[in-house]
PDB file of C-alpha atoms in Angstrom:
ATOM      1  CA  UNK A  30     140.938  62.750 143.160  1.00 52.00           C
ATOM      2  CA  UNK A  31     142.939  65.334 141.764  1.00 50.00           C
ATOM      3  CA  UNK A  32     142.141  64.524 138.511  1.00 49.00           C
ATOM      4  CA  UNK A  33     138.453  64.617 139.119  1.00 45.00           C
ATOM      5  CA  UNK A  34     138.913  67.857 140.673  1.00 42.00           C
ATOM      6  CA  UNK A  35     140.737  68.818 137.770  1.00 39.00           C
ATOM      7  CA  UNK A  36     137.957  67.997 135.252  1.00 39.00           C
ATOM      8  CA  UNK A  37     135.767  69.652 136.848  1.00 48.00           C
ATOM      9  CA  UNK A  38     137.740  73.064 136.733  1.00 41.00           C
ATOM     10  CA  UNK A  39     138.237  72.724 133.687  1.00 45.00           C
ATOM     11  CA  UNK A  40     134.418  72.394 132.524  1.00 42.00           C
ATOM     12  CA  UNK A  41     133.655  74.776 134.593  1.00 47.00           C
ATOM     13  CA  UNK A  42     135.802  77.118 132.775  1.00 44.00           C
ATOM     14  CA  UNK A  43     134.484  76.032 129.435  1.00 42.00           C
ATOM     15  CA  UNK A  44     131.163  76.498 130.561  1.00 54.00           C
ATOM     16  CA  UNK A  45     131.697  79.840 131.688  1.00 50.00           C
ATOM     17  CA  UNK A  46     133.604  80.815 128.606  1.00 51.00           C
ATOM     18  CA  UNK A  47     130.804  79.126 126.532  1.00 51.00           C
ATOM     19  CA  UNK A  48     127.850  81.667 128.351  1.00 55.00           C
ATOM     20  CA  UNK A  49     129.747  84.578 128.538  1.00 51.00           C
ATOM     21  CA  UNK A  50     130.916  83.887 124.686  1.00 49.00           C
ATOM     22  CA  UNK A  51     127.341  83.981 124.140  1.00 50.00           C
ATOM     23  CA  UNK A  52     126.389  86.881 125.344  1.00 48.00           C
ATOM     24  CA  UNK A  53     128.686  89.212 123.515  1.00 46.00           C
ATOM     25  CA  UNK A  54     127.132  87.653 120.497  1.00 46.00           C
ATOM     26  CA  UNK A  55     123.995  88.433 121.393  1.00 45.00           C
ATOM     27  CA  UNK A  56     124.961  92.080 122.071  1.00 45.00           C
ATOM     28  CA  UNK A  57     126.815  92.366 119.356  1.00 44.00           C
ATOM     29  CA  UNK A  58     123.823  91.043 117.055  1.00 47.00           C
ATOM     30  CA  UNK A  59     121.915  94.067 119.058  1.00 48.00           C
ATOM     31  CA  UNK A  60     124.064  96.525 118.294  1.00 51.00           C
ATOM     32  CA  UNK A  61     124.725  95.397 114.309  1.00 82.00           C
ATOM     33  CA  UNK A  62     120.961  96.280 113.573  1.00 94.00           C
ATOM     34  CA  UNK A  63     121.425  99.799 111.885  1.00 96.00           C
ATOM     35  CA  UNK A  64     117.886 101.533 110.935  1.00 98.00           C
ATOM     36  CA  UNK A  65     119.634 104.404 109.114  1.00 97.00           C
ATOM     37  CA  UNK A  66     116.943 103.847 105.942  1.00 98.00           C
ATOM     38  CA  UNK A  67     114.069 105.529 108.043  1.00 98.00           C
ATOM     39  CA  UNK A  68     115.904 108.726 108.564  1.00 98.00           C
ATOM     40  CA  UNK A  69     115.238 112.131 106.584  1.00 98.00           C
ATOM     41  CA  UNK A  70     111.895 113.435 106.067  1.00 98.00           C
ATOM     42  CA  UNK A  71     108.734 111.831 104.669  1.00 98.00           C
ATOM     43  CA  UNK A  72     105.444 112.647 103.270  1.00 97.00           C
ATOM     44  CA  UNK A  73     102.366 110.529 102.741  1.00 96.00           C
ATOM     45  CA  UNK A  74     101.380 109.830  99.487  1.00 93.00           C
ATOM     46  CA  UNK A  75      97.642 110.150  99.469  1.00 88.00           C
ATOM     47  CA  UNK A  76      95.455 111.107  97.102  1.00 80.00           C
ATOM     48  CA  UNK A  77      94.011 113.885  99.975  1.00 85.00           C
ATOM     49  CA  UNK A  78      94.716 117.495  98.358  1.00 85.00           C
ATOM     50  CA  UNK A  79      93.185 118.644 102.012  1.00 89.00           C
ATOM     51  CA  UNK A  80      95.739 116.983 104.224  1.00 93.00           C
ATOM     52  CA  UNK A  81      99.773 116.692 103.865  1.00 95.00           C
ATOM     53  CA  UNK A  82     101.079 113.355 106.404  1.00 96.00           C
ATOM     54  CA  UNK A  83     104.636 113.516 107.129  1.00 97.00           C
ATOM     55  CA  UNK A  84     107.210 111.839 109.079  1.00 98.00           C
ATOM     56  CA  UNK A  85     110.621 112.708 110.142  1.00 98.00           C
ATOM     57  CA  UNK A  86     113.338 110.121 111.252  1.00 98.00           C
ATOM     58  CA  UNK A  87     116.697 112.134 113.105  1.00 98.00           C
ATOM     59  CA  UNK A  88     119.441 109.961 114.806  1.00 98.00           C
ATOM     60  CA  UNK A  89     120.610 110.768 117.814  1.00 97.00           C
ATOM     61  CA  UNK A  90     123.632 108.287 119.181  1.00 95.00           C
ATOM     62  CA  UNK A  91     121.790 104.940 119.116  1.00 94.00           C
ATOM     63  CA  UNK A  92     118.265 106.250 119.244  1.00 98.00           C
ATOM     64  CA  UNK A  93     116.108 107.166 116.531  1.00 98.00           C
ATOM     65  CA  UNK A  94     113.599 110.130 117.040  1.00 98.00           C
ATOM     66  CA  UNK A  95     110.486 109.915 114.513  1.00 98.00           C
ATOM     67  CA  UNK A  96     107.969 113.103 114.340  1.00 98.00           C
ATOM     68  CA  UNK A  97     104.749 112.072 112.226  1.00 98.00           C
ATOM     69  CA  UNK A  98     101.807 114.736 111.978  1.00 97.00           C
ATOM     70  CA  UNK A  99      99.698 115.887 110.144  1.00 96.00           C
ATOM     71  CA  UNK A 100      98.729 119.528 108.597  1.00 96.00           C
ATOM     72  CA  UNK A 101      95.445 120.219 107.223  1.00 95.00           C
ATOM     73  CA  UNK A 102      95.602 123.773 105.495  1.00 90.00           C
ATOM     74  CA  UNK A 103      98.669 124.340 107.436  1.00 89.00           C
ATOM     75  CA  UNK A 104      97.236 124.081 110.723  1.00 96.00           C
ATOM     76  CA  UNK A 105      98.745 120.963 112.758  1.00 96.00           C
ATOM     77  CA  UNK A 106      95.786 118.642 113.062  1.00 96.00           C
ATOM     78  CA  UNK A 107      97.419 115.285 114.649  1.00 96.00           C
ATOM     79  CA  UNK A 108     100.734 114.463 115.867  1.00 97.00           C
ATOM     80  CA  UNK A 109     102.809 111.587 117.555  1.00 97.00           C
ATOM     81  CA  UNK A 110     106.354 111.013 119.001  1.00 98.00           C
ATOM     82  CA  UNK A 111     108.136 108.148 118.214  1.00 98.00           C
ATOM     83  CA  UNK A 112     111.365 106.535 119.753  1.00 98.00           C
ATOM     84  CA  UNK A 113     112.835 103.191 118.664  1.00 98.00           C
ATOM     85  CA  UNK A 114     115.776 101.942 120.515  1.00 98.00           C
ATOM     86  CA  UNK A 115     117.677  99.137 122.295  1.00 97.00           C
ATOM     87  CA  UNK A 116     116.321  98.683 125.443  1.00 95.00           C
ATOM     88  CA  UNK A 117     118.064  95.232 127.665  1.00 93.00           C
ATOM     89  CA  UNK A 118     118.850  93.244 124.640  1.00 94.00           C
ATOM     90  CA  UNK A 119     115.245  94.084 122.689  1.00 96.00           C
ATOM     91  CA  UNK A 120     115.089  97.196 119.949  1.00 98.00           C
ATOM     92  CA  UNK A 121     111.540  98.857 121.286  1.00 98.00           C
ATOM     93  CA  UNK A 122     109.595 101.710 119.560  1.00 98.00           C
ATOM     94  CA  UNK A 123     107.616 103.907 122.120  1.00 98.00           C
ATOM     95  CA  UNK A 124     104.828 105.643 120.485  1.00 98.00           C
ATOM     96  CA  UNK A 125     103.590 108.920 122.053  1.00 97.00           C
ATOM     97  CA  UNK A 126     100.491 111.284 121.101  1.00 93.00           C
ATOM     98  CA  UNK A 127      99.491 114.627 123.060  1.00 91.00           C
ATOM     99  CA  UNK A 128      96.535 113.972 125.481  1.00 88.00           C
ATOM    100  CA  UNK A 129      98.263 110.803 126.316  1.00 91.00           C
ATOM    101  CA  UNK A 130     100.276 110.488 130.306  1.00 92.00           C
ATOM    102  CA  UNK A 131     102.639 107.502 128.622  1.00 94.00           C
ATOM    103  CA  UNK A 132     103.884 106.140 125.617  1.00 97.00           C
ATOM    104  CA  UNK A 133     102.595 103.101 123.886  1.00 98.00           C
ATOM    105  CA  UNK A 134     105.849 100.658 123.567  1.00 98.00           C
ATOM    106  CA  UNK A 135     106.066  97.960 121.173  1.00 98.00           C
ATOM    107  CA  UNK A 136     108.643  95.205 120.976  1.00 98.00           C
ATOM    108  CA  UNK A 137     110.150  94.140 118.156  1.00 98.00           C
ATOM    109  CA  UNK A 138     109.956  90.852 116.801  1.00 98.00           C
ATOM    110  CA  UNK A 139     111.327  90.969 113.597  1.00 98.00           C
ATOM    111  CA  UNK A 140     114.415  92.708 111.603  1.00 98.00           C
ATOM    112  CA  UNK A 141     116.372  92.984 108.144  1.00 97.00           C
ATOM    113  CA  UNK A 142     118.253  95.396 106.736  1.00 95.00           C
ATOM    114  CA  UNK A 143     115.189  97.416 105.417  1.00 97.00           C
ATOM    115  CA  UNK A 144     112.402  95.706 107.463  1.00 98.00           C
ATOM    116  CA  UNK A 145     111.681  95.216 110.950  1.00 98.00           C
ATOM    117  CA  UNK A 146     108.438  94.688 112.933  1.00 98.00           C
ATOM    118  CA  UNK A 147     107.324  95.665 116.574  1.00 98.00           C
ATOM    119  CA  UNK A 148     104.197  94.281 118.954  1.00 98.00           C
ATOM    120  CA  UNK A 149     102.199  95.040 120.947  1.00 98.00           C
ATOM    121  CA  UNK A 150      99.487  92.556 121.671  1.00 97.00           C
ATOM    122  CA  UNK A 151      97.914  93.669 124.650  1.00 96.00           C
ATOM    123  CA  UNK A 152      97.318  97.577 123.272  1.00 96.00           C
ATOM    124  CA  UNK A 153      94.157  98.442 121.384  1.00 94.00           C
ATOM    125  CA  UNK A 154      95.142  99.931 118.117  1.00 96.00           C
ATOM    126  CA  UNK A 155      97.325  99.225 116.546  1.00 97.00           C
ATOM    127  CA  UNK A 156      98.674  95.828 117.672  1.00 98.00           C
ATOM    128  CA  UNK A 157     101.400  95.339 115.046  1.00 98.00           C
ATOM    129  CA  UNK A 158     103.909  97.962 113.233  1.00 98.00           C
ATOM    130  CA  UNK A 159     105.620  97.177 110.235  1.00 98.00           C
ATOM    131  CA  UNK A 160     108.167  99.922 108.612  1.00 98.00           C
ATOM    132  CA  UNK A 161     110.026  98.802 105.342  1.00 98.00           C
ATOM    133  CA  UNK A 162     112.075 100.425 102.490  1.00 98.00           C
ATOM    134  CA  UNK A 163     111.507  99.784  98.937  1.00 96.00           C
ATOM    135  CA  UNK A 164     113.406 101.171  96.600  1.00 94.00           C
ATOM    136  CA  UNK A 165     113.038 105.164  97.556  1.00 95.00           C
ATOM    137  CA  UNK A 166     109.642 104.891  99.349  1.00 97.00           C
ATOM    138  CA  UNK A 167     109.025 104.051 103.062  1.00 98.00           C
ATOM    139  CA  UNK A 168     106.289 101.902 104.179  1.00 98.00           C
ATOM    140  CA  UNK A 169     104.563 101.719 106.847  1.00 98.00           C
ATOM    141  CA  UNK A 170     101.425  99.170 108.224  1.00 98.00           C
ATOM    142  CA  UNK A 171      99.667  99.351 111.281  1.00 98.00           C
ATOM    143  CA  UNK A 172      97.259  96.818 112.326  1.00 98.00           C
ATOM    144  CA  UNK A 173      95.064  94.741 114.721  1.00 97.00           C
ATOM    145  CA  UNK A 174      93.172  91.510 114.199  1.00 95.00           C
ATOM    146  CA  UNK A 175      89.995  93.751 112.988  1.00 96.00           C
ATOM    147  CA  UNK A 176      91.620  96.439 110.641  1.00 97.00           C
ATOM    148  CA  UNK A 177      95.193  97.399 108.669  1.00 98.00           C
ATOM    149  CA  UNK A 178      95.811 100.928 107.400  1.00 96.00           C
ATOM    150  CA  UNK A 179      98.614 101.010 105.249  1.00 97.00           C
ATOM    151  CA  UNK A 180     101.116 104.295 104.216  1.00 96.00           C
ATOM    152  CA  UNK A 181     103.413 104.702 101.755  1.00 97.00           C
ATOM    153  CA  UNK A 182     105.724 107.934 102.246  1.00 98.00           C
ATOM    154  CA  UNK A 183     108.324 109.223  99.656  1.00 97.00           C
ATOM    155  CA  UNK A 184     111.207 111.403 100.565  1.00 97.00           C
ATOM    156  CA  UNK A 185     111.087 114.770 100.679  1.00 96.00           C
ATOM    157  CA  UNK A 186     113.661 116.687  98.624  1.00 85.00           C
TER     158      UNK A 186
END
């Protein structure tokens, strides 16, 4: 009897060990994602002498602050706010534009070093974002099952 009792201790103990083991991996795999390559500032390359796109990536702790707008003659013609951080165990980037009462947040569902991917299947437009670095230029795609607008940014010195 006291063996049994024994046995069962003990795999309780391993067990325990065994889950809790497993989740400081998994927090540790959250927290070992580093999105540094996005930071500085941006602008579009387009072949649109009328309108200058532009995005800037700060870093604030663990959080990552993005600005993208637009200026047509100078005058600010669109703009969005953009936050992508760890949120329980899941990086998320919440997507805000004036006019609207709450950000648009997307879950991310795919990561490397100079890649990652965030969805949102049940909102309109866009469904799926996809930011990448290539060499010195940033990419960016946004897209839905109907359309895909692609943006290609270099740094701005």
């Amino acid at each position: 009897m006291k063996k049994t009792a024994l046995l069962i201790l003990f795999l309780s103990l391993l067990i325990f060990a065994c889950k809790n083991n497993n989740k400081q991996e998994s927090k540790q795999m959250v927290l070992e994602k580093n999105y540094d390559w996005l930071l500085g500032k941006w602008e579009r390359d387009s072949n649109d002498s009328l309108k200058q796109t532009f995005e800037i990536w700060t870093k604030t702790d663990a959080t990552y602050n993005g600005h993208g707008f637009i200026l047509e003659q100078k005058d600010t013609v669109w703009e969005e706010q953009m936050t992508l951080k760890e949120k329980n165990g899941v990086w998320e980037l919440s997507v805000k534009t004036p006019g609207q009462n709450d950000a648009v947040s997307f879950k991310e569902t795919s990561y490397t070093d100079s890649t990652f991917v965030v969805e949102n299947i049940k909102h309109d437009f866009p469904k799926k974002i996809k930011y990448w670095k290539q060499n010195n230029i940033l990419n960016a795609e946004v897209s839905s099952d109907e359309a895909t607008i692609d943006f290609k940014f270099k740094p701005v010195l």
